[in-house]
Coordinates of C-alpha atoms (C1' of nucleotides) in Angstrom, one line a residue:
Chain A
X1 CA 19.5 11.1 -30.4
X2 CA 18.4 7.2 -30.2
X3 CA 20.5 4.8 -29.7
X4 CA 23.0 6.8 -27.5
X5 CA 25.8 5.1 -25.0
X6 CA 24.6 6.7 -21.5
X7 CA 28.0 7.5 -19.9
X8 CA 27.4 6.4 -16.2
X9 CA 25.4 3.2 -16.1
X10 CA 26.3 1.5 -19.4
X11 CA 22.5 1.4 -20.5
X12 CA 21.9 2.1 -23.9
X13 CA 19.3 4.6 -24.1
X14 CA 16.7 2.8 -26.4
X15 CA 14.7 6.1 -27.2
X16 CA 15.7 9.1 -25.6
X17 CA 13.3 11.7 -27.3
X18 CA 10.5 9.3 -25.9
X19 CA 11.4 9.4 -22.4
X20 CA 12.1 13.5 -22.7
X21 CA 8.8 13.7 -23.7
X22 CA 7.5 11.6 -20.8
X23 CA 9.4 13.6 -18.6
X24 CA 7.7 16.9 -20.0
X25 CA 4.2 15.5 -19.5
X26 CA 5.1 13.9 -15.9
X27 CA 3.7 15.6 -12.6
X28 CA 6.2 16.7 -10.2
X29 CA 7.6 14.2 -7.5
X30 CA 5.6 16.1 -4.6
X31 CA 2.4 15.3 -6.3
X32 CA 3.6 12.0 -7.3
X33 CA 4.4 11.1 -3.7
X34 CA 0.9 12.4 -2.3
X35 CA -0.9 10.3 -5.7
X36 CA 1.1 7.3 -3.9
X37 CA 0.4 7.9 0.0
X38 CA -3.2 8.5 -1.4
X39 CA -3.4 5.2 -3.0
X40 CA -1.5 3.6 -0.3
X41 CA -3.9 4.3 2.2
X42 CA -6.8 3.1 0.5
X43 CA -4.5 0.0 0.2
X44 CA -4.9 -2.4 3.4
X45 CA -8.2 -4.0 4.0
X46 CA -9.1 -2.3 7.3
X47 CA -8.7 0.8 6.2
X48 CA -10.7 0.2 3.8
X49 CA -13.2 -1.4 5.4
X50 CA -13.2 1.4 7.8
X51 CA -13.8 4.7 5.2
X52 CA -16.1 2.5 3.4
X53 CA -17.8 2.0 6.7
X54 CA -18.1 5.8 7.4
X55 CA -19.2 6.2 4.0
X56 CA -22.8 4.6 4.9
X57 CA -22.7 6.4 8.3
X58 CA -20.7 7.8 11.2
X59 CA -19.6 5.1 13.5
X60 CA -17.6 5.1 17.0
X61 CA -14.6 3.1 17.5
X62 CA -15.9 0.4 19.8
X63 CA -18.7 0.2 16.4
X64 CA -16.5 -0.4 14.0
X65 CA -14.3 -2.9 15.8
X66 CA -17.2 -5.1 16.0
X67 CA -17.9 -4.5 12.7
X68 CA -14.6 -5.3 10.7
X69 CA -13.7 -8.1 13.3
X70 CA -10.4 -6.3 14.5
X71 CA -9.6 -5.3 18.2
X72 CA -10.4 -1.8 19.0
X73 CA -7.1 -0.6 19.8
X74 CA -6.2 -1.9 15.8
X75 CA -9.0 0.4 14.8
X76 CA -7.5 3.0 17.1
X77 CA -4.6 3.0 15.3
X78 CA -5.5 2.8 11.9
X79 CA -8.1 5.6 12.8
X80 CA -5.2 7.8 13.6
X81 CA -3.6 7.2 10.5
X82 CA -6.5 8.0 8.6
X83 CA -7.2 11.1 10.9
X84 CA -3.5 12.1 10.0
X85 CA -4.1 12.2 6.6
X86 CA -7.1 14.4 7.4
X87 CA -9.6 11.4 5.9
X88 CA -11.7 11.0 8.6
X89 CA -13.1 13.9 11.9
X90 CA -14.2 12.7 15.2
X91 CA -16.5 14.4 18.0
X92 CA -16.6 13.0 21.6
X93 CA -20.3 12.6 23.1
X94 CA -19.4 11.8 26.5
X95 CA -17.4 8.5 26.7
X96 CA -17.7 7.7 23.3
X97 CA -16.1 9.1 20.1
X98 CA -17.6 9.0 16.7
X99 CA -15.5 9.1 13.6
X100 CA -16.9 10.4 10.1
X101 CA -15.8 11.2 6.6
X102 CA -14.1 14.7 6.0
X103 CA -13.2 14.2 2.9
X104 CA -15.5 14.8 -0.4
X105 CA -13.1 12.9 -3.0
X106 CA -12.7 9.4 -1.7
X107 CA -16.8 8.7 -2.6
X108 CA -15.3 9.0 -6.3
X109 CA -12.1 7.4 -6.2
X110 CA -13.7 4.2 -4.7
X111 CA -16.4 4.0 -6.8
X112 CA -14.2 4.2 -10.2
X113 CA -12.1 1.8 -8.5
X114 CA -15.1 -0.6 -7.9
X115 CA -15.8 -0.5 -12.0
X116 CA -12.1 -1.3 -12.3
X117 CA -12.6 -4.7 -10.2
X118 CA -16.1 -5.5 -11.4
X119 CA -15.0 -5.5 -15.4
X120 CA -12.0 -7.2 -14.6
Chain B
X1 CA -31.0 -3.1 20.8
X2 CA -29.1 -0.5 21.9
X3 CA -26.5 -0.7 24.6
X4 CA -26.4 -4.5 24.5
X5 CA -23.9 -6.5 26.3
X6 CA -21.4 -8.8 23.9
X7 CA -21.0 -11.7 25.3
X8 CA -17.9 -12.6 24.1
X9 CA -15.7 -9.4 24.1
X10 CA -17.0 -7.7 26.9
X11 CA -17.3 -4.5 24.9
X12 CA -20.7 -2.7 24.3
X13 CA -22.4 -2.2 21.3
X14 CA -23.4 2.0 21.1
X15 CA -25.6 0.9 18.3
X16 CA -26.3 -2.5 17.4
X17 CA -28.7 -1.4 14.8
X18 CA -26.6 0.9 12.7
X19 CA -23.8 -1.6 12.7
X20 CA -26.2 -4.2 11.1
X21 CA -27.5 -1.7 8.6
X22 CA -24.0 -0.6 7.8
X23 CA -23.1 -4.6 7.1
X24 CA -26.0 -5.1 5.0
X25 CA -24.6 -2.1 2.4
X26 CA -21.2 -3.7 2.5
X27 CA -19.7 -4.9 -0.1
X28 CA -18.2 -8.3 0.0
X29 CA -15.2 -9.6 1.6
X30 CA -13.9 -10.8 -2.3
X31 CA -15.1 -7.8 -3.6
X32 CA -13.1 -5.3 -1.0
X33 CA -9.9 -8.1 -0.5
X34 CA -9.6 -6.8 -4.5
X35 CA -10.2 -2.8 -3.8
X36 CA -7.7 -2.9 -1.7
X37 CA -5.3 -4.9 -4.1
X38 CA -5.6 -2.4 -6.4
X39 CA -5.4 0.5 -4.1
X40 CA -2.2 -1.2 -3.2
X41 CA -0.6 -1.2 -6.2
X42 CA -0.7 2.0 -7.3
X43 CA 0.7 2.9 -3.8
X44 CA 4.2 2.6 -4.5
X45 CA 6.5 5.5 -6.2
X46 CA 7.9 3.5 -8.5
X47 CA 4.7 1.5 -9.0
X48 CA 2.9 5.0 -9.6
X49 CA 5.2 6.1 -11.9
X50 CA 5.7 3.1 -14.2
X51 CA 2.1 3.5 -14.5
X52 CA 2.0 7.4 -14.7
X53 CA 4.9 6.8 -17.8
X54 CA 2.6 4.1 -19.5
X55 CA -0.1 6.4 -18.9
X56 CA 1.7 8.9 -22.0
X57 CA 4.2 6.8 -23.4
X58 CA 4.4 2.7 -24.3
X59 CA 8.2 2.5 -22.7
X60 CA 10.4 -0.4 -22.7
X61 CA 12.4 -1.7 -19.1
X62 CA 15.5 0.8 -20.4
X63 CA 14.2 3.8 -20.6
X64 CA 11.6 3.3 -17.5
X65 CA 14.2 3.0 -15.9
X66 CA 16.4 5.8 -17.1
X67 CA 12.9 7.6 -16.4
X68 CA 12.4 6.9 -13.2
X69 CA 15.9 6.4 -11.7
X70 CA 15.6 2.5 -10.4
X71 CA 17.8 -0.4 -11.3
X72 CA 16.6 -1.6 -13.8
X73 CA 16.1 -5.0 -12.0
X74 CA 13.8 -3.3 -9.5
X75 CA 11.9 -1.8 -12.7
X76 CA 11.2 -5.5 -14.4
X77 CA 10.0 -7.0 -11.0
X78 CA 7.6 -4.4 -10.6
X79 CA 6.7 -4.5 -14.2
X80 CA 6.0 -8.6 -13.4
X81 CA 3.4 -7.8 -10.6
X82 CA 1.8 -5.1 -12.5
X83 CA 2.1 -7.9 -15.4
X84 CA -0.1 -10.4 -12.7
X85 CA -2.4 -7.7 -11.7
X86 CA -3.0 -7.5 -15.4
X87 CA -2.4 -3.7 -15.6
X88 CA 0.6 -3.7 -18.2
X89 CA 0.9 -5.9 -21.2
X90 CA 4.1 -6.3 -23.2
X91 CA 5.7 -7.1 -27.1
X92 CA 9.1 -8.1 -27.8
X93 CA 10.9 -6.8 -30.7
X94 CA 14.4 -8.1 -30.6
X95 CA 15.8 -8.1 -27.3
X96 CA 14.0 -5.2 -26.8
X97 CA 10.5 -5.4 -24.2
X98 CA 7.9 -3.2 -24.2
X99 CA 5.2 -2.2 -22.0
X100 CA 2.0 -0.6 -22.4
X101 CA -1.2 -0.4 -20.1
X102 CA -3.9 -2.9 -20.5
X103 CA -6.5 -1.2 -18.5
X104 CA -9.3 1.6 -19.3
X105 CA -10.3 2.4 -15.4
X106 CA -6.8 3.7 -13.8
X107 CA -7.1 7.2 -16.1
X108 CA -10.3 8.0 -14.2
X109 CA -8.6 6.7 -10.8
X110 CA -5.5 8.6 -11.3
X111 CA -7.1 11.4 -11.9
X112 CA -9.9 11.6 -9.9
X113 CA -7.3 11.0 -7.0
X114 CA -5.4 14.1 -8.6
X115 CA -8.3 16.2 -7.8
X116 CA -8.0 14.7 -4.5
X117 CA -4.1 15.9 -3.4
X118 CA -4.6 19.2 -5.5
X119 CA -7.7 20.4 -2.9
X120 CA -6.3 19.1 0.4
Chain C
dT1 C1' -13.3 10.3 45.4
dT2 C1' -13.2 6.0 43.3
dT3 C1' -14.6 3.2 39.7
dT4 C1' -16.0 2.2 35.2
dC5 C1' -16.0 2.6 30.4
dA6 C1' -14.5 4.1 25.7
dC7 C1' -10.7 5.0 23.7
dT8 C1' -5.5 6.2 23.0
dT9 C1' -0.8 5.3 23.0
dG10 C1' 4.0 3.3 22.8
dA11 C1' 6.7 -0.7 22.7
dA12 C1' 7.4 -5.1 20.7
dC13 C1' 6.9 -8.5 17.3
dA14 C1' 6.1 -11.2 13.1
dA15 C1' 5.0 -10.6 8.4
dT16 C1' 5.5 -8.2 4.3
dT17 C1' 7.7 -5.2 1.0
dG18 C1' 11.0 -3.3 -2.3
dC19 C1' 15.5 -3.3 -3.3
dT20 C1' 20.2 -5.3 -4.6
dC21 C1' 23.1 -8.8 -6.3
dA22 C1' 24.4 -12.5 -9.1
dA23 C1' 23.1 -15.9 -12.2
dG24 C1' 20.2 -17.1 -16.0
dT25 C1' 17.2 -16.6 -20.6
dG26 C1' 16.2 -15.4 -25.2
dA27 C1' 17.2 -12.8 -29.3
dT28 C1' 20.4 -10.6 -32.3
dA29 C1' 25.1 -9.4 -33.9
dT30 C1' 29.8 -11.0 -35.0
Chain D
dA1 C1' 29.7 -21.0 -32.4
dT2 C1' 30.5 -17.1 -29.4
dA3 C1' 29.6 -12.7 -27.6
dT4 C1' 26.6 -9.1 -26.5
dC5 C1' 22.6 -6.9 -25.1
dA6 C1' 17.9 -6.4 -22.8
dC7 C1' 15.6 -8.3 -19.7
dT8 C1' 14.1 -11.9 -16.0
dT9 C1' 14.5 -14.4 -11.9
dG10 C1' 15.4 -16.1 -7.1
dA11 C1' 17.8 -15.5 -2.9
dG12 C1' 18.9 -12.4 0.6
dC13 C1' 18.4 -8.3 3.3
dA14 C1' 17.0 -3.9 5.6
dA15 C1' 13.1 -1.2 6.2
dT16 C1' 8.3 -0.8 6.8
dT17 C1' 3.8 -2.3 8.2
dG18 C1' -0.2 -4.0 10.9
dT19 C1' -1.2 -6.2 14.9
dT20 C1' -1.2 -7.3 19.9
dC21 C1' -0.4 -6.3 24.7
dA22 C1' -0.2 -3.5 28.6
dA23 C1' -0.4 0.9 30.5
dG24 C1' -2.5 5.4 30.3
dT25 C1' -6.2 9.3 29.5
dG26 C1' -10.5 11.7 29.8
dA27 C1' -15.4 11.7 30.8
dA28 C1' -19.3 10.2 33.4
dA29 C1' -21.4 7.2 36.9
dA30 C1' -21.5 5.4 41.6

DNA sequence: TTTTCACTTGAACAATTGCTCAAGTGATAT
DNA sequence: ATATCACTTGAGCAATTGTTCAAGTGAAAA
């Protein structure tokens, strides 16, 4: 089976038995996508900043803003965002609003990823 | 210090303390800037699942892209910044290219993050 | 009730991203 | 030499992203 004309695009098919088998062992494109909007998350600097923020300790909005050096509607925003993908909870005390982690994962995913950086 | 008037921003600091203990268990700007980077590259699809293929398989452009179901053009620019972000590594035999991961860390951050989209 | 404060929200905008297309490279086959 | 194949590359483009700005909301103080 190697070496086969694939009829629609042209492309010779330099080791179809290998990419079956890939196939087999690959999660399904659901997961896939979630793996990816995971990753992408974790994947612009104030977001970052801001989980690895509430990591050390719950924080309000106004808090963080003077923190990561971004206006407080940005944090507002990207809050959201992370509150949408149900990273982060929030109380209100009064006027204020405090944002923490409610998530258990992201401590673990982080830290493997800091080992990546630091031996590379 | 708490309740302190910024002078600059107008905005009030809830707790002035907490923010300064939170910035001295930062990490550093470098340090995060490359988090970030690498949270950012594994959070495109087709990013994602070039890795996820190298992850079982050492494939060359062909069949990644037979695999995944990009031009293959689209494959081999990816494949170039994964190449820079030294996370991919490649041999030619013939005129044929292939790629395999250079990197020990992204099994545990893969799958770690797994464990992440499976219990949410 | 009115004002103030902490935050949220939607629109708008520039910057970035991932793709396609067409041309180009390097290695093998003819 | 010439052609073919596997891949690379740069330009261009539509879609997405992160931010700002201005207006709006909810809670508490005046």
């Amino acid at each position: 089976m190697t070496n086969n004309k694939a009829p629609v695009c042209g492309i010779e098919f330099i080791n179809e038995e290998k990419v079956a088998i890939v196939k087999e062992n690959f999660p399904d494109e659901n997961e896939i996508f979630e793996l990816a909007e995971t990753f992408k998350m974790l994947g612009d600097p104030t977001r970052l900043k801001i989980v690895l923020a509430l990591l050390i300790s719950e924080l309000c909005v106004c808090d963080l803003s003077a923190l990561i050096g971004v206006s407080v509607s940005a944090i507002s925003h990207q809050l959201r965002y992370l509150k949408n993908m149900r990273l982060v909870k929030f109380r209100r005390e009064g006027k204020v609003v405090y944002y923490s982690l409610d998530d258990n994962h992201i401590v673990t995913i982080i830290s493997e990823t800091q080992k990546h950086v630091r031996e590379n």
